[in-house]
Structure formats: structure tokens, C-alpha cells
Amino acid sequence: MSRQCSSSASILFDSRSPWLVEFAAALARRMEVTAYSAVPRSLGWFSKRLQKAVLHDPPLEVVEFPVQRGYFSFPLRHILKEHRRIAKWIQSGARDPGATWLVCCYPHYSKVAELWPGPVMYYATDLFTRYEGRSYRNIASMEMALCRRASLVCPNSQRIADHLVSGCACAAERILVLPNAVRGSSLLPVPAAAPFELPSDCAGLRRPVAGVIGNMGPNVDWVLLEQVVTATPWLFWLFVGPSAARIGDPAQNMARARMLAAEGRIRFLGSRPYGELRAYARGLDVAVLPYRKREPTYSGSSTRFYEHLAACRPILATDGFEELLHKEPLLQVLRSPADWIDALHQLREQQFHDGFEAARWQQSRHETWEARAESLCAEMMVRRAAAPVLA
């Protein structure tokens, strides 16, 4: 494969995260990339076996390495010092570690970064300090250390960038905001004037169809959705994504349970391969992004928005994602059940044409993983000469 960037990178990520795999695969098409994914084990500290795994959607070869389960928590990470052997493994896999970028997708690898002899990038895709069950002080200290070491810090939202500057003393000049994106293969050759035919597993759903794509867990406002579904008896609803995640809020959990048990106008399909999601997005009359306003979701970047953007269909969203508050008129942000019901009725009267199909199509050309990788490669080339190199 012909690569257009002379830099190389070793990426520490989690191969179970679709957006991280998309990022790594897009970067691998432009430069030499070795991707590493941790495999937590109960006796991981005693294991020394690395193995390769091949991902096919998108294509990416991953080196899996064992870590002790719970290693990143305090005090295990100070006792076991697994960062030393992780750094050794990755350095041995790099042709020239001193000239290779180490890309850390989690603050937990801050001590690995401190041992890396070449330039370091921090790719921050979440507000990690707000994860449930995590120690704020522990995560914040690792994030601050990684920001100190990194020559380039790439949060996927401006809100995370602001947090890194104000909360982690990250130098603003080191930051390049890289939002989530969509695959180039999901782009349409021309704007879609009408929805495509839905996949065969949607047989029996009558139009119009509203759709929710993504993880059907605690980040979805199920109480809101239930009210809106009840108030729109003329509308069919399609949910594509896993729905087994635990929801701690009793009202939200019960609302999801009732919707899962419903029949007729509501269809839950479960998980589908990431590469097939565009077929569902293109087949909707209206896309629905019903985020609850909660961290860390509120501060991140919405992967499903970019998939719907490329599909050109009208998009309705809650105000539960700060990034989306700046995307109007490509989507419509709604703040109450009454607003949602009115907006759906209005779209029905307009035969589900909101007039922004061409604008969404045009914007989607700039919001691909390929475009993100291109801008990142250019930034890496500029910064590599000025990157701090450890002896």
C-alpha cells in the first residue's frame, strides 16, 4: 500500500471501541501504523505473550498484549509498574522508536509515554475524569502527566480541549481538535432527495420511520422517547444497536423496558456490524439523537451524528450533547417533549424534507475519518522536528 505520510506511529488503544478502530485504520492508510490493544487478564501480570488479531471492518492488524486486570487503578499501577514492560514491547515493535509517534488513546498510558524516546500524541476521545467508578484525582494526575509529555494533544471536542487547558495545564498551542467522523465509503455521490429502501430485517415497518442508531443504554433519554413515541401513533420507530447495558436511573430503566416489550410500531434490531449502519441511516425518514444530558457523553463527539450527516436525512437531537448545539441548521436541537412532537408533525407536513439535505451532503465531504487522518498527518509532520525527544 502506498502511504502519503513519512511519519510512523505506534497506537495504544482499545480495539473494542469502533471510533478508535476507525481512527487507527484511517491513519494506517496514510502512514506506517502498529496498533496495540490491551487484553485485561486475572493473572495478566504473569503473562508475557503477545498475539496478533486481524480486524476486517475496517481492515487493521492489532497486536494484543496482556495486562493485569485493574492495573490502572491506584495503587496497583505503582506496585506492578506494568508500564515498563508495555513500553519495552512497543519499542521492540517500532523500526525507529526515536522517530515514531506514540499515540496514547487513554491517560492511563502516561507512564509509558514518559519512557518513550520519540514524539508523543494524546488522542482524548472522552472526559475520562467523569467516568463512573473512576477516581477523579487518579485520572486527572495521569492526564496532566500525559499532557506534559505530549507534543500534540488531540481532543475530539472543543469542550474536552477546554478541560485539558484549564484542568490539566495543557498548553493551548499543542492542541488540535479532531472530532469523530464517518467513513468515506458512507458518503453519497449526490444529495439524497428521499430515503433509501431499508434493509430486509426491517420488513413490516411502514413509513414514515424514525430511527435511533447506537448504544441503547444509559446515554439515551428513554423517558423522553417514550413520551414522543406515544404521542406520534402515525410514526414507526427503528432502534439499531445493543440494548443490554445497565441503566442506573430507575425511571429511565423502566421506560426502556416498556419500549423493549412493545410491539407493532417499535422495532429493536440489536447490534449490527459498524459498516452496515449506513444502510439503516439512509433508509430513515428522520434520524433521532435522543441523548441524555450527562457526562462524559455531553463533552464528547457524536459518532452517530456524522453517520446521519452523510445519509442526508433530517436530524432531530436533544440538547444532551454540547457539540451538537453548534451544528444547526444541519440538525434541529429540541429541548422538551412538546418541541419534539411539534417538530415531527412539521416534518410530516413537509413530507420529511427540511430543505437542508444538500447542505448535509456538502458538509459530510469534510467530516470523514480520511479527512481527519490527513489533517493529523500534516500536523505530525510539522511538529515532529520540535517534539521533545528523550535520551
CSV table of C-alpha atoms in Angstrom, one decimal:
chain,number,residue,atom,x,y,z
A,1,MET,CA,0.0,0.0,0.0
A,2,SER,CA,1.3,3.5,-0.9
A,3,ARG,CA,1.3,5.8,2.1
A,4,GLN,CA,1.4,9.5,1.8
A,5,CYS,CA,3.0,10.5,5.1
A,6,SER,CA,6.6,9.8,6.1
A,7,SER,CA,5.8,9.6,9.8
A,8,SER,CA,5.1,6.3,11.6
A,9,ALA,CA,3.0,5.7,14.7
A,10,SER,CA,2.5,3.1,17.4
A,11,ILE,CA,-1.1,3.4,18.8
A,12,LEU,CA,-2.2,2.3,22.2
A,13,PHE,CA,-5.9,2.0,22.0
A,14,ASP,CA,-8.9,-0.4,22.7
A,15,SER,CA,-9.9,-2.4,19.7
A,16,ARG,CA,-13.4,-2.8,21.1
A,17,SER,CA,-14.1,0.9,20.6
A,18,PRO,CA,-15.4,1.4,17.0
A,19,TRP,CA,-14.4,5.1,16.8
A,20,LEU,CA,-10.8,4.3,17.9
A,21,VAL,CA,-10.6,1.5,15.3
A,22,GLU,CA,-11.9,3.8,12.6
A,23,PHE,CA,-9.3,6.4,13.6
A,24,ALA,CA,-6.4,3.9,13.7
A,25,ALA,CA,-7.4,2.4,10.3
A,26,ALA,CA,-7.7,5.8,8.6
A,27,LEU,CA,-4.3,6.8,9.9
A,28,ALA,CA,-2.8,3.4,8.8
A,29,ARG,CA,-3.8,4.2,5.2
A,30,ARG,CA,-1.6,7.3,5.3
A,31,MET,CA,1.4,6.2,7.4
A,32,GLU,CA,3.0,3.1,8.9
A,33,VAL,CA,1.0,2.2,12.0
A,34,THR,CA,1.3,-0.5,14.6
A,35,ALA,CA,-1.8,-0.8,16.7
A,36,TYR,CA,-1.7,-2.2,20.3
A,37,SER,CA,-4.7,-3.2,22.3
A,38,ALA,CA,-4.6,-4.3,26.0
A,39,VAL,CA,-6.2,-7.6,27.0
A,40,PRO,CA,-7.0,-7.5,30.8
A,41,ARG,CA,-6.5,-10.8,32.5
A,42,SER,CA,-6.9,-12.0,36.1
A,43,LEU,CA,-3.2,-13.1,36.1
A,44,GLY,CA,-2.1,-10.7,33.4
A,45,TRP,CA,1.0,-9.6,35.2
A,46,PHE,CA,2.4,-13.1,34.8
A,47,SER,CA,1.6,-13.4,31.1
A,48,LYS,CA,4.2,-12.3,28.5
A,49,ARG,CA,2.5,-13.5,25.4
A,50,LEU,CA,1.7,-11.0,22.6
A,51,GLN,CA,-0.6,-12.1,19.8
A,52,LYS,CA,-1.9,-10.6,16.6
A,53,ALA,CA,-5.5,-10.1,15.7
A,54,VAL,CA,-6.8,-9.1,12.3
A,55,LEU,CA,-9.9,-6.8,12.1
A,56,HIS,CA,-11.8,-6.8,8.9
A,57,ASP,CA,-14.3,-3.9,9.3
A,58,PRO,CA,-12.3,-1.8,8.8
A,59,PRO,CA,-9.1,-3.7,8.0
A,60,LEU,CA,-6.5,-3.3,10.7
A,61,GLU,CA,-3.9,-5.6,12.2
A,62,VAL,CA,-3.7,-5.3,16.0
A,63,VAL,CA,-1.1,-6.6,18.5
A,64,GLU,CA,-2.8,-7.7,21.7
A,65,PHE,CA,-0.8,-7.6,24.9
A,66,PRO,CA,-1.8,-8.8,28.4
A,67,VAL,CA,-2.2,-6.5,31.4
A,68,GLN,CA,-3.2,-7.3,34.9
A,69,ARG,CA,-6.9,-6.7,35.5
A,70,GLY,CA,-7.3,-3.5,37.5
A,71,TYR,CA,-3.7,-2.4,36.7
A,72,PHE,CA,-4.5,1.2,36.0
A,73,SER,CA,-6.2,1.7,39.4
A,74,PHE,CA,-4.4,3.0,42.5
A,75,PRO,CA,-2.2,1.5,44.0
A,76,LEU,CA,-1.7,-1.4,41.5
A,77,ARG,CA,-0.1,0.8,38.8
A,78,HIS,CA,2.5,2.0,41.3
A,79,ILE,CA,3.2,-1.5,42.6
A,80,LEU,CA,3.3,-3.6,39.4
A,81,LYS,CA,4.9,-1.0,37.2
A,82,GLU,CA,3.5,-2.6,34.1
A,83,HIS,CA,4.3,0.5,32.1
A,84,ARG,CA,7.9,-0.7,31.9
A,85,ARG,CA,7.1,-3.9,30.0
A,86,ILE,CA,4.4,-2.2,27.9
A,87,ALA,CA,7.0,0.4,26.8
A,88,LYS,CA,9.5,-2.4,26.1
A,89,TRP,CA,7.1,-4.3,23.9
A,90,ILE,CA,6.1,-1.3,21.9
A,91,GLN,CA,9.7,-0.1,21.4
A,92,SER,CA,10.7,-3.5,20.2
A,93,GLY,CA,8.0,-3.4,17.6
A,94,ALA,CA,9.0,0.0,16.2
A,95,ARG,CA,11.5,0.3,13.4
A,96,ASP,CA,12.9,3.5,14.8
A,97,PRO,CA,11.3,4.4,18.2
A,98,GLY,CA,13.1,7.8,18.3
A,99,ALA,CA,11.3,8.9,15.2
A,100,THR,CA,8.0,7.1,15.7
A,101,TRP,CA,5.0,8.8,17.3
A,102,LEU,CA,3.5,7.1,20.3
A,103,VAL,CA,-0.3,7.7,20.2
A,104,CYS,CA,-2.0,7.2,23.6
A,105,CYS,CA,-5.8,7.0,23.4
A,106,TYR,CA,-6.1,6.9,27.2
A,107,PRO,CA,-4.5,8.8,30.0
A,108,HIS,CA,-3.6,5.5,31.7
A,109,TYR,CA,-0.6,5.2,29.5
A,110,SER,CA,1.1,8.4,30.8
A,111,LYS,CA,4.0,6.5,32.3
A,112,VAL,CA,4.5,4.5,29.1
A,113,ALA,CA,4.7,7.9,27.3
A,114,GLU,CA,7.3,9.1,29.8
A,115,LEU,CA,9.6,6.2,28.7
A,116,TRP,CA,9.0,6.7,25.0
A,117,PRO,CA,12.1,8.0,23.2
A,118,GLY,CA,10.2,9.7,20.3
A,119,PRO,CA,7.3,12.2,20.0
A,120,VAL,CA,4.0,11.5,21.8
A,121,MET,CA,0.4,12.3,20.9
A,122,TYR,CA,-2.6,12.2,23.3
A,123,TYR,CA,-5.8,11.4,21.5
A,124,ALA,CA,-8.5,12.2,24.0
A,125,THR,CA,-11.9,10.9,23.0
A,126,ASP,CA,-13.7,11.3,26.3
A,127,LEU,CA,-13.9,13.3,29.5
A,128,PHE,CA,-12.3,10.5,31.4
A,129,THR,CA,-12.4,12.2,34.8
A,130,ARG,CA,-16.2,11.9,34.7
A,131,TYR,CA,-16.4,8.2,34.2
A,132,GLU,CA,-18.5,6.4,36.9
A,133,GLY,CA,-16.4,4.4,39.4
A,134,ARG,CA,-13.2,6.1,38.5
A,135,SER,CA,-11.1,8.2,40.9
A,136,TYR,CA,-11.0,11.8,39.6
A,137,ARG,CA,-7.7,12.5,41.3
A,138,ASN,CA,-6.1,9.4,39.9
A,139,ILE,CA,-7.3,10.0,36.3
A,140,ALA,CA,-6.5,13.8,36.5
A,141,SER,CA,-2.9,13.2,37.6
A,142,MET,CA,-2.3,10.7,34.7
A,143,GLU,CA,-3.9,13.1,32.2
A,144,MET,CA,-1.9,16.0,33.4
A,145,ALA,CA,1.3,14.0,33.1
A,146,LEU,CA,0.4,12.9,29.6
A,147,CYS,CA,-0.4,16.4,28.5
A,148,ARG,CA,3.0,17.5,29.9
A,149,ARG,CA,4.8,14.8,27.8
A,150,ALA,CA,2.8,15.1,24.6
A,151,SER,CA,3.9,17.2,21.7
A,152,LEU,CA,0.5,17.0,20.2
A,153,VAL,CA,-2.9,16.7,22.1
A,154,CYS,CA,-5.9,15.9,20.0
A,155,PRO,CA,-9.3,16.0,21.9
A,156,ASN,CA,-12.3,15.2,19.8
A,157,SER,CA,-14.3,18.2,21.0
A,158,GLN,CA,-13.7,21.8,22.0
A,159,ARG,CA,-15.2,21.1,25.4
A,160,ILE,CA,-12.6,18.4,26.1
A,161,ALA,CA,-9.9,20.8,24.8
A,162,ASP,CA,-11.1,23.5,27.3
A,163,HIS,CA,-10.9,20.9,30.1
A,164,LEU,CA,-7.4,19.9,29.2
A,165,VAL,CA,-6.2,23.6,29.2
A,166,SER,CA,-8.0,24.6,32.4
A,167,GLY,CA,-7.9,21.4,34.4
A,168,CYS,CA,-4.7,19.7,33.2
A,169,ALA,CA,-2.4,22.7,32.4
A,170,CYS,CA,-2.2,21.6,28.8
A,171,ALA,CA,-0.6,24.3,26.5
A,172,ALA,CA,-3.2,25.5,24.1
A,173,GLU,CA,-0.7,25.7,21.2
A,174,ARG,CA,-0.3,21.9,21.5
A,175,ILE,CA,-4.0,21.2,20.8
A,176,LEU,CA,-5.6,20.1,17.6
A,177,VAL,CA,-9.3,19.3,17.9
A,178,LEU,CA,-10.2,16.2,15.9
A,179,PRO,CA,-13.9,15.4,16.1
A,180,ASN,CA,-15.3,12.0,15.3
A,181,ALA,CA,-16.2,11.3,11.7
A,182,VAL,CA,-17.8,9.0,9.2
A,183,ARG,CA,-16.2,6.6,6.7
A,184,GLY,CA,-15.6,7.9,3.3
A,185,SER,CA,-17.4,4.9,1.9
A,186,SER,CA,-20.6,6.2,3.6
A,187,LEU,CA,-20.7,9.3,1.5
A,188,LEU,CA,-23.3,9.6,-1.2
A,189,PRO,CA,-22.4,10.6,-4.7
A,190,VAL,CA,-25.2,13.2,-4.8
A,191,PRO,CA,-27.6,14.5,-2.1
A,192,ALA,CA,-30.4,12.1,-1.2
A,193,ALA,CA,-33.8,13.6,-2.1
A,194,ALA,CA,-35.7,10.7,-0.4
A,195,PRO,CA,-34.8,7.8,1.9
A,196,PHE,CA,-33.4,4.6,0.5
A,197,GLU,CA,-35.0,1.3,1.0
A,198,LEU,CA,-34.5,-0.1,4.5
A,199,PRO,CA,-32.5,-3.4,4.9
A,200,SER,CA,-34.5,-6.6,4.7
A,201,ASP,CA,-34.6,-7.1,8.5
A,202,CYS,CA,-36.8,-4.0,8.7
A,203,ALA,CA,-39.6,-5.7,6.8
A,204,GLY,CA,-43.0,-4.9,8.2
A,205,LEU,CA,-42.1,-1.3,9.2
A,206,ARG,CA,-44.4,1.2,7.4
A,207,ARG,CA,-43.3,4.7,6.6
A,208,PRO,CA,-42.7,7.2,7.9
A,209,VAL,CA,-39.8,5.7,10.0
A,210,ALA,CA,-37.9,7.5,12.8
A,211,GLY,CA,-34.6,5.8,13.7
A,212,VAL,CA,-32.1,5.7,16.6
A,213,ILE,CA,-28.7,4.2,15.9
A,214,GLY,CA,-26.1,3.5,18.5
A,215,ASN,CA,-25.8,2.0,22.0
A,216,MET,CA,-29.3,1.8,23.6
A,217,GLY,CA,-28.0,2.3,27.1
A,218,PRO,CA,-27.9,5.0,29.8
A,219,ASN,CA,-27.0,7.8,27.4
A,220,VAL,CA,-30.4,7.6,25.8
A,221,ASP,CA,-33.3,9.6,27.2
A,222,TRP,CA,-35.8,6.8,27.4
A,223,VAL,CA,-38.4,8.8,29.4
A,224,LEU,CA,-38.4,11.4,26.6
A,225,LEU,CA,-38.5,8.8,23.9
A,226,GLU,CA,-41.5,7.0,25.4
A,227,GLN,CA,-43.5,10.2,25.6
A,228,VAL,CA,-42.7,11.1,22.0
A,229,VAL,CA,-43.4,7.6,20.7
A,230,THR,CA,-46.8,7.6,22.5
A,231,ALA,CA,-47.7,11.0,21.0
A,232,THR,CA,-46.9,10.0,17.4
A,233,PRO,CA,-49.1,7.0,16.6
A,234,TRP,CA,-48.6,7.6,12.9
A,235,LEU,CA,-44.8,7.1,13.1
A,236,PHE,CA,-42.9,3.8,13.2
A,237,TRP,CA,-39.7,3.6,15.2
A,238,LEU,CA,-36.5,1.6,14.5
A,239,PHE,CA,-33.7,1.1,17.1
A,240,VAL,CA,-30.4,-0.3,15.8
A,241,GLY,CA,-27.8,-1.2,18.5
A,242,PRO,CA,-27.2,-3.2,21.6
A,243,SER,CA,-29.7,-2.7,24.4
A,244,ALA,CA,-28.3,-4.8,27.3
A,245,ALA,CA,-26.3,-2.0,29.0
A,246,ARG,CA,-27.3,-1.4,32.7
A,247,ILE,CA,-29.2,1.8,33.4
A,248,GLY,CA,-28.9,3.1,36.9
A,249,ASP,CA,-31.7,5.6,36.8
A,250,PRO,CA,-34.9,3.6,37.7
A,251,ALA,CA,-37.3,5.8,35.6
A,252,GLN,CA,-35.0,5.5,32.5
A,253,ASN,CA,-34.6,1.8,33.0
A,254,MET,CA,-38.3,1.2,33.3
A,255,ALA,CA,-39.1,3.3,30.2
A,256,ARG,CA,-36.6,1.3,28.2
A,257,ALA,CA,-38.0,-2.0,29.5
A,258,ARG,CA,-41.5,-0.9,28.4
A,259,MET,CA,-40.3,0.1,25.0
A,260,LEU,CA,-38.4,-3.2,24.5
A,261,ALA,CA,-41.6,-5.1,25.4
A,262,ALA,CA,-43.7,-3.1,23.0
A,263,GLU,CA,-44.8,-4.5,19.7
A,264,GLY,CA,-46.2,-3.1,16.4
A,265,ARG,CA,-44.7,0.3,15.7
A,266,ILE,CA,-41.4,-0.3,17.6
A,267,ARG,CA,-38.6,-2.5,16.3
A,268,PHE,CA,-35.4,-3.2,18.2
A,269,LEU,CA,-32.8,-4.9,15.9
A,270,GLY,CA,-29.9,-5.3,18.3
A,271,SER,CA,-26.3,-4.9,17.2
A,272,ARG,CA,-25.3,-4.7,13.6
A,273,PRO,CA,-21.7,-4.5,12.1
A,274,TYR,CA,-20.4,-1.0,12.0
A,275,GLY,CA,-20.0,-1.0,8.3
A,276,GLU,CA,-23.7,-1.8,7.8
A,277,LEU,CA,-25.1,1.1,9.8
A,278,ARG,CA,-25.1,3.5,6.8
A,279,ALA,CA,-27.8,1.4,5.2
A,280,TYR,CA,-30.1,1.9,8.2
A,281,ALA,CA,-29.2,5.7,8.4
A,282,ARG,CA,-30.0,6.2,4.7
A,283,GLY,CA,-33.3,4.4,5.0
A,284,LEU,CA,-34.8,6.6,7.7
A,285,ASP,CA,-37.4,9.3,7.1
A,286,VAL,CA,-35.9,11.1,10.2
A,287,ALA,CA,-32.9,10.4,12.4
A,288,VAL,CA,-33.2,10.8,16.1
A,289,LEU,CA,-30.4,11.6,18.5
A,290,PRO,CA,-32.0,11.3,22.0
A,291,TYR,CA,-29.0,11.9,24.3
A,292,ARG,CA,-29.5,12.4,28.0
A,293,LYS,CA,-27.6,15.4,29.3
A,294,ARG,CA,-25.0,13.6,31.3
A,295,GLU,CA,-21.2,13.3,31.5
A,296,PRO,CA,-19.0,12.1,30.0
A,297,THR,CA,-21.3,12.0,26.9
A,298,TYR,CA,-22.1,15.7,27.0
A,299,SER,CA,-18.5,16.7,26.5
A,300,GLY,CA,-17.6,14.3,23.7
A,301,SER,CA,-18.1,14.0,20.0
A,302,SER,CA,-21.1,12.2,18.5
A,303,THR,CA,-20.2,9.4,16.1
A,304,ARG,CA,-23.8,8.8,15.1
A,305,PHE,CA,-24.3,12.4,14.1
A,306,TYR,CA,-21.6,12.1,11.4
A,307,GLU,CA,-23.2,8.9,10.1
A,308,HIS,CA,-26.6,10.6,9.8
A,309,LEU,CA,-25.0,13.7,8.3
A,310,ALA,CA,-23.7,11.6,5.4
A,311,ALA,CA,-27.1,10.0,4.9
A,312,CYS,CA,-28.6,13.5,4.3
A,313,ARG,CA,-31.9,12.7,6.1
A,314,PRO,CA,-33.4,15.2,8.6
A,315,ILE,CA,-31.9,15.0,12.1
A,316,LEU,CA,-33.6,15.8,15.4
A,317,ALA,CA,-31.5,15.9,18.6
A,318,THR,CA,-31.8,16.7,22.3
A,319,ASP,CA,-29.5,19.3,23.9
A,320,GLY,CA,-27.7,16.4,25.7
A,321,PHE,CA,-24.5,16.8,23.5
A,322,GLU,CA,-22.7,20.1,23.6
A,323,GLU,CA,-21.0,19.5,20.2
A,324,LEU,CA,-24.5,19.3,18.6
A,325,LEU,CA,-25.6,22.7,19.9
A,326,HIS,CA,-23.3,24.2,17.2
A,327,LYS,CA,-24.5,22.1,14.3
A,328,GLU,CA,-27.8,23.8,13.5
A,329,PRO,CA,-29.3,24.1,10.9
A,330,LEU,CA,-27.8,20.7,9.8
A,331,LEU,CA,-29.9,19.3,12.6
A,332,GLN,CA,-32.6,20.7,14.9
A,333,VAL,CA,-32.0,20.8,18.6
A,334,LEU,CA,-35.1,20.3,20.7
A,335,ARG,CA,-35.5,20.7,24.5
A,336,SER,CA,-38.9,19.4,25.6
A,337,PRO,CA,-41.3,16.6,24.6
A,338,ALA,CA,-43.7,19.2,23.2
A,339,ASP,CA,-40.9,20.6,21.0
A,340,TRP,CA,-40.2,17.1,19.7
A,341,ILE,CA,-43.8,16.3,18.9
A,342,ASP,CA,-44.3,19.6,17.1
A,343,ALA,CA,-41.1,19.1,15.1
A,344,LEU,CA,-42.1,15.6,14.0
A,345,HIS,CA,-45.6,16.9,13.0
A,346,GLN,CA,-44.0,19.7,11.0
A,347,LEU,CA,-41.7,17.2,9.2
A,348,ARG,CA,-44.7,15.1,8.4
A,349,GLU,CA,-46.4,18.1,6.8
A,350,GLN,CA,-43.2,18.7,4.8
A,351,GLN,CA,-43.1,15.0,3.7
A,352,PHE,CA,-39.8,14.8,5.6
A,353,HIS,CA,-37.9,17.3,3.5
A,354,ASP,CA,-36.4,20.1,5.7
A,355,GLY,CA,-34.5,21.8,3.0
A,356,PHE,CA,-31.0,21.0,4.4
A,357,GLU,CA,-30.4,17.7,2.5
A,358,ALA,CA,-27.8,19.3,0.1
A,359,ALA,CA,-26.1,21.2,3.0
A,360,ARG,CA,-25.7,18.0,5.0
A,361,TRP,CA,-24.3,16.2,1.9
A,362,GLN,CA,-21.9,19.1,1.3
A,363,GLN,CA,-20.7,19.2,4.9
A,364,SER,CA,-20.2,15.4,5.1
A,365,ARG,CA,-17.5,15.6,2.4
A,366,HIS,CA,-15.3,17.3,5.1
A,367,GLU,CA,-16.3,15.1,8.0
A,368,THR,CA,-14.6,11.8,7.1
A,369,TRP,CA,-12.1,9.7,9.0
A,370,GLU,CA,-9.9,10.1,5.9
A,371,ALA,CA,-10.0,13.9,6.3
A,372,ARG,CA,-9.2,13.6,10.0
A,373,ALA,CA,-6.2,11.5,9.2
A,374,GLU,CA,-5.0,13.9,6.6
A,375,SER,CA,-5.1,16.9,8.9
A,376,LEU,CA,-3.4,14.9,11.7
A,377,CYS,CA,-0.6,13.7,9.4
A,378,ALA,CA,0.1,17.2,8.3
A,379,GLU,CA,0.2,18.4,11.9
A,380,MET,CA,2.5,15.5,12.9
A,381,MET,CA,5.0,16.4,10.1
A,382,VAL,CA,5.1,20.0,11.3
A,383,ARG,CA,5.6,19.1,15.0
A,384,ARG,CA,7.9,16.2,14.7
A,385,ALA,CA,11.0,18.3,14.4
A,386,ALA,CA,10.1,20.3,17.5
A,387,ALA,CA,9.0,17.3,19.6
A,388,PRO,CA,10.9,16.6,22.8
A,389,VAL,CA,13.0,13.5,22.5
A,390,LEU,CA,14.1,11.5,25.5
A,391,ALA,CA,17.6,10.3,25.7
